[in-house]
Short mmCIF file of C-alpha atoms and ligand atoms in Angstrom, two decimals:
data_model
loop_
_atom_site.label_atom_id
_atom_site.label_comp_id
_atom_site.label_asym_id
_atom_site.label_seq_id
_atom_site.Cartn_x
_atom_site.Cartn_y
_atom_site.Cartn_z
CA UNK A 1 4.41 -17.83 -22.01
CA UNK A 2 7.81 -16.36 -22.26
CA UNK A 3 6.75 -14.31 -25.19
CA UNK A 4 4.13 -12.86 -23.20
CA UNK A 5 6.72 -11.66 -20.68
CA UNK A 6 8.91 -10.26 -23.41
CA UNK A 7 5.73 -8.46 -24.90
CA UNK A 8 4.72 -7.08 -21.59
CA UNK A 9 8.40 -5.79 -20.82
CA UNK A 10 8.59 -4.08 -24.31
CA UNK A 11 5.16 -2.79 -24.70
CA UNK A 12 4.16 -2.23 -21.10
CA UNK A 13 0.62 -3.70 -21.71
CA UNK A 14 -1.16 -7.02 -22.38
CA UNK A 15 -4.71 -7.53 -23.37
CA UNK A 16 -7.35 -8.84 -20.73
CA UNK A 17 -7.26 -12.18 -22.25
CA UNK A 18 -3.36 -12.38 -22.19
CA UNK A 19 -3.50 -11.31 -18.65
CA UNK A 20 -6.08 -13.90 -17.56
CA UNK A 21 -4.30 -16.64 -19.52
CA UNK A 22 -1.00 -15.74 -17.85
CA UNK A 23 -2.44 -15.54 -14.37
CA UNK A 24 -4.31 -18.87 -14.68
CA UNK A 25 -1.34 -20.57 -16.10
CA UNK A 26 1.37 -19.04 -14.09
CA UNK A 27 4.53 -21.15 -14.57
CA UNK A 28 6.79 -21.16 -11.56
CA UNK A 29 9.76 -22.05 -13.83
CA UNK A 30 9.33 -18.76 -15.51
CA UNK A 31 9.08 -16.66 -12.32
CA UNK A 32 12.86 -15.98 -12.16
CA UNK A 33 12.75 -14.78 -15.82
CA UNK A 34 9.79 -12.50 -15.04
CA UNK A 35 11.43 -11.12 -11.74
CA UNK A 36 14.62 -10.45 -13.82
CA UNK A 37 12.95 -8.50 -16.33
CA UNK A 38 10.99 -6.47 -13.74
CA UNK A 39 14.07 -5.86 -11.61
CA UNK A 40 15.95 -4.68 -14.80
CA UNK A 41 13.23 -2.08 -15.20
CA UNK A 42 13.32 -1.03 -11.56
CA UNK A 43 17.23 -0.55 -11.92
CA UNK A 44 16.91 1.35 -15.13
CA UNK A 45 14.84 4.01 -13.46
CA UNK A 46 15.63 3.93 -9.85
CA UNK A 47 19.22 2.29 -9.80
CA UNK A 48 19.74 0.29 -6.75
CA UNK A 49 17.74 2.91 -4.49
CA UNK A 50 15.07 1.56 -2.19
CA UNK A 51 12.84 4.29 -0.44
CA UNK A 52 11.58 4.04 3.05
CA UNK A 53 8.46 5.51 4.40
CA UNK A 54 7.72 5.88 8.06
CA UNK A 55 4.28 4.43 8.74
CA UNK A 56 2.35 6.19 11.63
CA UNK A 57 -0.71 4.25 12.49
CA UNK A 58 -2.52 7.08 14.39
CA UNK A 59 -5.98 5.63 15.05
CA UNK A 60 -7.60 2.27 14.78
CA UNK A 61 -11.24 3.60 15.23
CA UNK A 62 -13.00 2.97 11.98
CA UNK A 63 -16.61 3.79 10.87
CA UNK A 64 -16.33 1.24 7.98
CA UNK A 65 -17.02 -2.45 8.16
CA UNK A 66 -14.93 -4.12 5.47
CA UNK A 67 -15.39 -7.84 5.99
CA UNK A 68 -11.63 -8.64 5.68
CA UNK A 69 -10.48 -5.99 8.10
CA UNK A 70 -9.53 -6.57 11.83
CA UNK A 71 -10.32 -2.89 12.69
CA UNK A 72 -13.91 -3.02 11.28
CA UNK A 73 -16.43 -1.24 13.41
CA UNK A 74 -18.23 -4.58 14.25
CA UNK A 75 -15.08 -6.00 15.74
CA UNK A 76 -15.93 -5.40 19.43
CA UNK A 77 -12.84 -7.09 20.67
CA UNK A 78 -10.42 -4.64 19.00
CA UNK A 79 -8.75 -2.45 21.69
CA UNK A 80 -9.06 1.07 20.24
CA UNK A 81 -6.64 3.86 20.50
CA UNK A 82 -5.86 7.34 19.05
CA UNK A 83 -2.57 9.08 19.07
CA UNK A 84 -2.47 12.70 19.98
CA UNK A 85 -0.80 15.53 17.85
CA UNK A 86 2.16 15.39 20.26
CA UNK A 87 2.51 11.55 19.90
CA UNK A 88 2.42 11.84 16.16
CA UNK A 89 5.15 14.59 16.09
CA UNK A 90 7.26 12.54 18.38
CA UNK A 91 7.05 9.69 15.71
CA UNK A 92 8.09 12.17 13.07
CA UNK A 93 11.05 13.25 15.19
CA UNK A 94 12.28 9.75 15.73
CA UNK A 95 11.69 8.92 12.09
CA UNK A 96 13.48 12.01 10.93
CA UNK A 97 16.61 11.22 13.03
CA UNK A 98 16.59 7.73 11.66
CA UNK A 99 16.65 9.00 8.06
CA UNK A 100 13.00 8.86 7.14
CA UNK A 101 12.08 11.75 4.56
CA UNK A 102 8.41 10.51 4.02
CA UNK A 103 5.85 10.00 6.84
CA UNK A 104 2.57 8.15 6.15
CA UNK A 105 -0.22 9.00 8.32
CA UNK A 106 -2.38 5.88 8.27
CA UNK A 107 -5.52 5.21 10.22
CA UNK A 108 -9.07 3.97 10.25
CA UNK A 109 -11.87 6.16 8.90
CA UNK A 110 -12.15 7.95 12.23
CA UNK A 111 -14.64 10.89 12.48
CA UNK A 112 -12.82 12.24 15.50
CA UNK A 113 -10.10 13.36 13.05
CA UNK A 114 -12.28 15.88 11.27
CA UNK A 115 -10.81 18.03 8.44
CA UNK A 116 -9.76 20.70 10.80
CA UNK A 117 -7.75 18.35 13.01
CA UNK A 118 -6.20 16.60 9.90
CA UNK A 119 -5.29 19.87 8.44
CA UNK A 120 -3.80 21.20 11.58
CA UNK A 121 -1.69 17.94 11.77
CA UNK A 122 -0.51 18.23 8.21
CA UNK A 123 0.46 21.85 8.89
CA UNK A 124 2.26 20.97 11.95
CA UNK A 125 4.23 18.27 10.27
CA UNK A 126 5.07 20.21 7.25
CA UNK A 127 6.13 23.15 9.42
CA UNK A 128 8.62 21.08 11.49
CA UNK A 129 9.78 18.95 8.57
CA UNK A 130 9.43 20.97 5.37
CA UNK A 131 11.96 18.73 3.46
CA UNK A 132 9.69 15.71 4.05
CA UNK A 133 6.75 14.35 1.92
CA UNK A 134 3.59 13.58 3.75
CA UNK A 135 1.26 10.88 2.71
CA UNK A 136 -2.20 10.29 3.94
CA UNK A 137 -3.88 6.91 4.15
CA UNK A 138 -7.22 7.79 5.98
CA UNK A 139 -10.05 6.30 3.69
CA UNK A 140 -12.54 7.60 1.29
CA UNK A 141 -13.19 11.26 1.78
CA UNK A 142 -15.14 13.94 0.01
CA UNK A 143 -13.62 16.12 -2.76
CA UNK A 144 -13.80 19.18 -0.31
CA UNK A 145 -11.87 17.31 2.44
CA UNK A 146 -9.32 16.03 0.03
CA UNK A 147 -8.82 19.42 -1.30
CA UNK A 148 -8.41 20.93 2.18
CA UNK A 149 -5.68 18.26 2.96
CA UNK A 150 -3.77 19.13 -0.19
CA UNK A 151 -3.99 22.83 0.50
CA UNK A 152 -2.71 22.26 3.97
CA UNK A 153 0.31 20.73 2.43
CA UNK A 154 -0.11 16.96 2.07
CA UNK A 155 1.69 15.48 -0.95
CA UNK A 156 0.38 12.04 -1.56
CA UNK A 157 -2.62 9.86 -0.82
CA UNK A 158 -2.95 6.04 -0.60
CA UNK A 159 -6.41 4.54 -1.03
CA UNK A 160 -6.40 0.96 -2.29
CA UNK A 161 -9.37 0.26 -4.69
CA UNK A 162 -9.42 -3.26 -3.16
CA UNK A 163 -10.84 -4.85 -6.33
CA UNK A 164 -11.81 -3.35 -9.73
CA UNK A 165 -14.88 -5.53 -10.05
CA UNK A 166 -18.11 -4.22 -8.70
CA UNK A 167 -19.54 -7.63 -7.77
CA UNK A 168 -16.38 -8.65 -6.05
CA UNK A 169 -16.25 -5.33 -4.22
CA UNK A 170 -19.72 -6.10 -2.87
CA UNK A 171 -18.57 -9.40 -1.45
CA UNK A 172 -15.89 -7.80 0.38
CA UNK A 173 -17.71 -4.69 1.72
CA UNK A 174 -20.98 -3.93 3.39
CA UNK A 175 -23.85 -2.57 1.22
CA UNK A 176 -23.16 1.13 2.03
CA UNK A 177 -19.86 0.86 0.35
CA UNK A 178 -19.49 1.33 -3.39
CA UNK A 179 -16.69 0.76 -5.87
CA UNK A 180 -17.88 3.65 -7.93
CA UNK A 181 -17.34 5.97 -4.88
CA UNK A 182 -13.95 4.50 -4.19
CA UNK A 183 -12.99 5.27 -7.77
CA UNK A 184 -14.48 8.67 -7.75
CA UNK A 185 -12.35 9.55 -4.65
CA UNK A 186 -9.17 8.24 -6.54
CA UNK A 187 -10.07 10.42 -9.65
CA UNK A 188 -10.76 13.42 -7.27
CA UNK A 189 -7.30 13.01 -5.44
CA UNK A 190 -5.50 13.01 -8.83
CA UNK A 191 -7.37 16.07 -10.16
CA UNK A 192 -6.54 17.91 -6.90
CA UNK A 193 -2.75 17.23 -7.44
CA UNK A 194 -2.04 14.52 -5.08
CA UNK A 195 0.46 11.70 -5.99
CA UNK A 196 -1.96 8.95 -5.67
CA UNK A 197 -1.67 5.21 -4.78
CA UNK A 198 -4.23 2.54 -5.29
CA UNK A 199 -4.04 -1.28 -4.89
CA UNK A 200 -5.62 -4.50 -3.89
CA UNK A 201 -5.19 -7.71 -1.92
CA UNK A 202 -3.89 -10.70 -3.57
CA UNK A 203 -6.00 -13.82 -2.87
CA UNK A 204 -8.95 -12.01 -1.17
CA UNK A 205 -12.07 -14.36 -0.77
CA UNK A 206 -13.82 -14.86 -4.11
CA UNK A 207 -10.98 -13.49 -6.16
CA UNK A 208 -10.48 -14.99 -9.67
CA UNK A 209 -7.81 -14.60 -12.26
CA UNK A 210 -10.31 -12.40 -14.24
CA UNK A 211 -10.62 -10.11 -11.16
CA UNK A 212 -6.75 -9.78 -10.82
CA UNK A 213 -6.52 -9.01 -14.65
CA UNK A 214 -9.26 -6.32 -14.02
CA UNK A 215 -7.29 -4.99 -11.21
CA UNK A 216 -4.05 -4.58 -13.40
CA UNK A 217 -6.00 -3.07 -16.17
CA UNK A 218 -7.61 -0.47 -13.92
CA UNK A 219 -4.12 0.36 -12.47
CA UNK A 220 -2.84 0.68 -16.06
CA UNK A 221 -5.62 2.91 -17.01
CA UNK A 222 -5.55 5.10 -13.76
CA UNK A 223 -1.69 5.45 -13.88
CA UNK A 224 -1.17 6.03 -10.21
CA UNK A 225 2.23 7.02 -8.85
CA UNK A 226 2.12 4.35 -6.22
CA UNK A 227 0.47 0.86 -5.98
CA UNK A 228 0.08 -0.95 -2.81
CA UNK A 229 -0.58 -4.61 -2.96
CA UNK A 230 -0.16 -7.54 -0.39
CA UNK A 231 -1.61 -10.96 0.30
CA UNK A 232 -4.88 -11.26 2.02
CA UNK A 233 -4.52 -12.64 5.52
CA UNK A 234 -7.43 -13.70 7.63
CA UNK A 235 -8.22 -12.03 10.95
CA UNK A 236 -9.70 -14.18 13.64
CA UNK A 237 -12.53 -11.67 14.44
CA UNK A 238 -13.83 -11.06 11.05
CA UNK A 239 -16.30 -13.08 8.75
CA UNK A 240 -13.26 -14.15 6.65
CA UNK A 241 -11.68 -15.75 9.62
CA UNK A 242 -11.60 -19.21 8.01
CA UNK A 243 -10.63 -18.16 4.49
CA UNK A 244 -7.30 -19.05 3.15
CA UNK A 245 -4.67 -16.49 2.87
CA UNK A 246 -3.26 -15.19 -0.37
CA UNK A 247 0.09 -16.72 -1.45
CA UNK A 248 3.70 -15.41 -1.45
CA UNK A 249 4.04 -16.76 -5.04
CA UNK A 250 1.01 -14.94 -6.54
CA UNK A 251 1.85 -11.71 -4.69
CA UNK A 252 5.38 -11.55 -6.10
CA UNK A 253 3.99 -12.54 -9.61
CA UNK A 254 1.58 -9.47 -9.39
CA UNK A 255 4.49 -7.09 -8.09
CA UNK A 256 6.48 -8.13 -11.11
CA UNK A 257 3.52 -7.61 -13.54
CA UNK A 258 2.82 -4.15 -12.02
CA UNK A 259 6.52 -3.05 -12.35
CA UNK A 260 6.26 -3.94 -16.18
CA UNK A 261 2.83 -2.38 -16.72
CA UNK A 262 3.89 0.89 -15.14
CA UNK A 263 7.77 1.11 -15.15
CA UNK A 264 8.14 4.13 -12.83
CA UNK A 265 5.64 3.28 -10.23
CA UNK A 266 6.51 3.34 -6.38
CA UNK A 267 5.73 -0.07 -5.39
CA UNK A 268 6.05 -1.06 -1.77
CA UNK A 269 7.12 -4.55 -0.66
CA UNK A 270 4.39 -4.62 2.08
CA UNK A 271 4.21 -5.57 5.69
CA UNK A 272 1.60 -8.27 4.72
CA UNK A 273 4.16 -9.75 2.44
CA UNK A 274 6.61 -9.80 5.18
CA UNK A 275 4.01 -11.47 7.54
CA UNK A 276 3.24 -14.43 5.18
CA UNK A 277 6.96 -15.20 4.81
CA UNK A 278 9.98 -14.16 6.85
CA UNK A 279 11.70 -13.31 3.66
CA UNK A 280 8.78 -11.75 1.96
CA UNK A 281 10.07 -8.26 1.95
CA UNK A 282 13.37 -9.02 0.27
CA UNK A 283 11.52 -11.29 -2.25
CA UNK A 284 9.19 -8.50 -3.12
CA UNK A 285 12.13 -6.22 -3.91
CA UNK A 286 13.59 -8.96 -5.98
CA UNK A 287 10.33 -9.19 -7.86
CA UNK A 288 10.45 -5.42 -8.82
CA UNK A 289 9.21 -3.55 -5.63
CA UNK A 290 11.24 -0.40 -4.68
CA UNK A 291 9.75 0.89 -1.31
CA UNK A 292 9.65 -0.42 2.13
CA UNK A 293 7.35 1.00 4.88
CA UNK A 294 8.62 0.39 8.41
CA UNK A 295 6.52 1.03 11.24
CA UNK A 296 7.06 4.24 13.19
CA UNK A 297 4.09 4.01 15.51
CA UNK A 298 4.82 4.15 19.23
CA UNK A 299 5.61 0.50 20.25
CA UNK A 300 2.79 0.27 22.90
CA UNK A 301 0.00 0.75 20.09
CA UNK A 302 1.51 -1.36 17.30
CA UNK A 303 -0.20 -4.66 18.41
CA UNK A 304 -3.55 -2.86 18.24
CA UNK A 305 -3.48 -1.75 14.56
CA UNK A 306 -4.22 -5.56 13.78
CA UNK A 307 -5.60 -5.53 10.24
CA UNK A 308 -4.95 -9.26 10.07
CA UNK A 309 -3.58 -12.07 12.33
CA UNK A 310 0.07 -12.14 13.30
CA UNK A 311 0.75 -8.81 11.56
CA UNK A 312 4.44 -8.21 11.79
CA UNK A 313 5.75 -5.19 13.73
CA UNK A 314 9.04 -6.36 15.04
CA UNK A 315 12.58 -6.50 13.79
CA UNK A 316 13.02 -5.23 10.28
CA UNK A 317 9.40 -4.33 10.04
CA UNK A 318 9.96 -1.66 12.73
CA UNK A 319 11.70 1.69 12.25
CA UNK A 320 14.18 0.72 15.00
CA UNK A 321 15.23 -2.27 12.96
CA UNK A 322 16.38 0.07 10.20
CA UNK A 323 19.99 -0.93 10.55
CA UNK A 324 19.23 -4.67 10.04
CA UNK A 325 16.92 -3.60 7.24
CA UNK A 326 19.80 -1.69 5.39
CA UNK A 327 22.08 -4.84 5.70
CA UNK A 328 19.36 -7.07 4.34
CA UNK A 329 18.95 -4.86 1.35
CA UNK A 330 22.70 -4.57 0.88
CA UNK A 331 22.90 -8.28 0.62
CA UNK A 332 20.47 -8.23 -2.28
CA UNK A 333 22.38 -5.38 -4.00
CA UNK A 334 20.12 -2.58 -2.89
CA UNK A 335 20.64 0.45 -0.92
CA UNK A 336 18.24 2.35 1.39
CA UNK A 337 18.35 6.15 0.71
CA UNK A 338 17.65 9.21 2.66
CA UNK A 339 15.23 10.77 0.26
CA UNK A 340 11.63 11.77 -0.13
CA UNK A 341 11.69 9.24 -2.99
CA UNK A 342 9.32 11.02 -5.46
CA UNK A 343 7.86 9.33 -8.59
CA UNK A 344 10.12 9.24 -11.61
CA UNK A 345 8.34 8.83 -14.85
CA UNK A 346 9.86 5.75 -16.44
CA UNK A 347 8.36 5.93 -19.91
N1 5AD B 401 -5.19 -8.89 4.90
C1 5AD B 401 -4.40 -8.22 4.16
N2 5AD B 401 -4.60 -6.87 3.85
C2 5AD B 401 -5.49 -6.27 4.70
N3 5AD B 401 -6.07 -4.91 4.56
C3 5AD B 401 -7.15 -4.87 5.32
N4 5AD B 401 -7.30 -5.98 5.99
C4 5AD B 401 -6.46 -6.90 5.46
C5 5AD B 401 -6.38 -8.28 5.50
N5 5AD B 401 -7.17 -9.01 6.28
C6 5AD B 401 -5.49 -3.99 3.59
C7 5AD B 401 -6.54 -3.35 2.78
C8 5AD B 401 -6.54 -1.78 3.17
C9 5AD B 401 -5.12 -1.73 3.82
C10 5AD B 401 -4.94 -0.67 4.80
O1 5AD B 401 -4.96 -2.94 4.33
O2 5AD B 401 -6.20 -3.53 1.46
O3 5AD B 401 -6.71 -1.01 2.05
#
């Protein structure tokens, strides 16, 4: 198994069978060796720098009905909200003063925000904060829409592929959603010129080691600039309410493998990881992650953007907790930097 880690670290690839074997027989005794190798790669490329992204959750209306997600359209108990342009610009102002140089506009797939509204928002943010990167995370859109967002000035786009296996994708999503459409959108975003992020949940219902290996191979092949992963966490008002959550251990393992597969990738230690374990975010960094995305949304809407139960939005998870987060990062030998934090090709 140790030989596999060495091979992965030197060649940045493993075969499908090796990945499946490695995932199925994950040896906790080797975790520290794996994490050391992953952190060494992160340090070689990014030094001790950890990038922060200010997450603005601007709408929780969603036309989609993903079975795992708390803001799916069938969840009639969700209290819905939308932020105005003014609210969003206020979030950016707060964030800029705190030192954020990347804003992530994240929301459900909400038709109210048509292309015209999204483009106007992008232009406003880029006019006020020209030195900041702007990331969109607003779901699967047409080629034309994505191109309009890019032309309006958006820099990056996050769209998790969720799972690279068609049959598994069907089990997590309603019939009208297709993995092929999701992948097409990812390829479109890349062709348009966005820095693109894909990703998946660890421990989602029905997931096997083979699925995880396929996810890793898809990511390797797609070569995104960013990869977002976190444990699946059940939400009480969804069909998966009684499914078990993904584990801290498997998520950390996946983070380390992704760092070794794509050395330069921008890899967040996500809110979901911080939710299943109070030390999750630090542990993610110590497994090879290099990005943290604190919540910049107005405090009164934070509890409503509930993708899963107990979603953490207090303390170091919140933009106001940045000072504490800085200290925590210093304690593990890292430093939060005031920087857009663009992708560095590590090969
Ligand atoms: N647990 C963990 N992650 C979730 N997401 C949605 N619902 C859940 C859940 N129950 C993730 C999805 C989506 C991202 C915005 O949040 O991967 O792409």
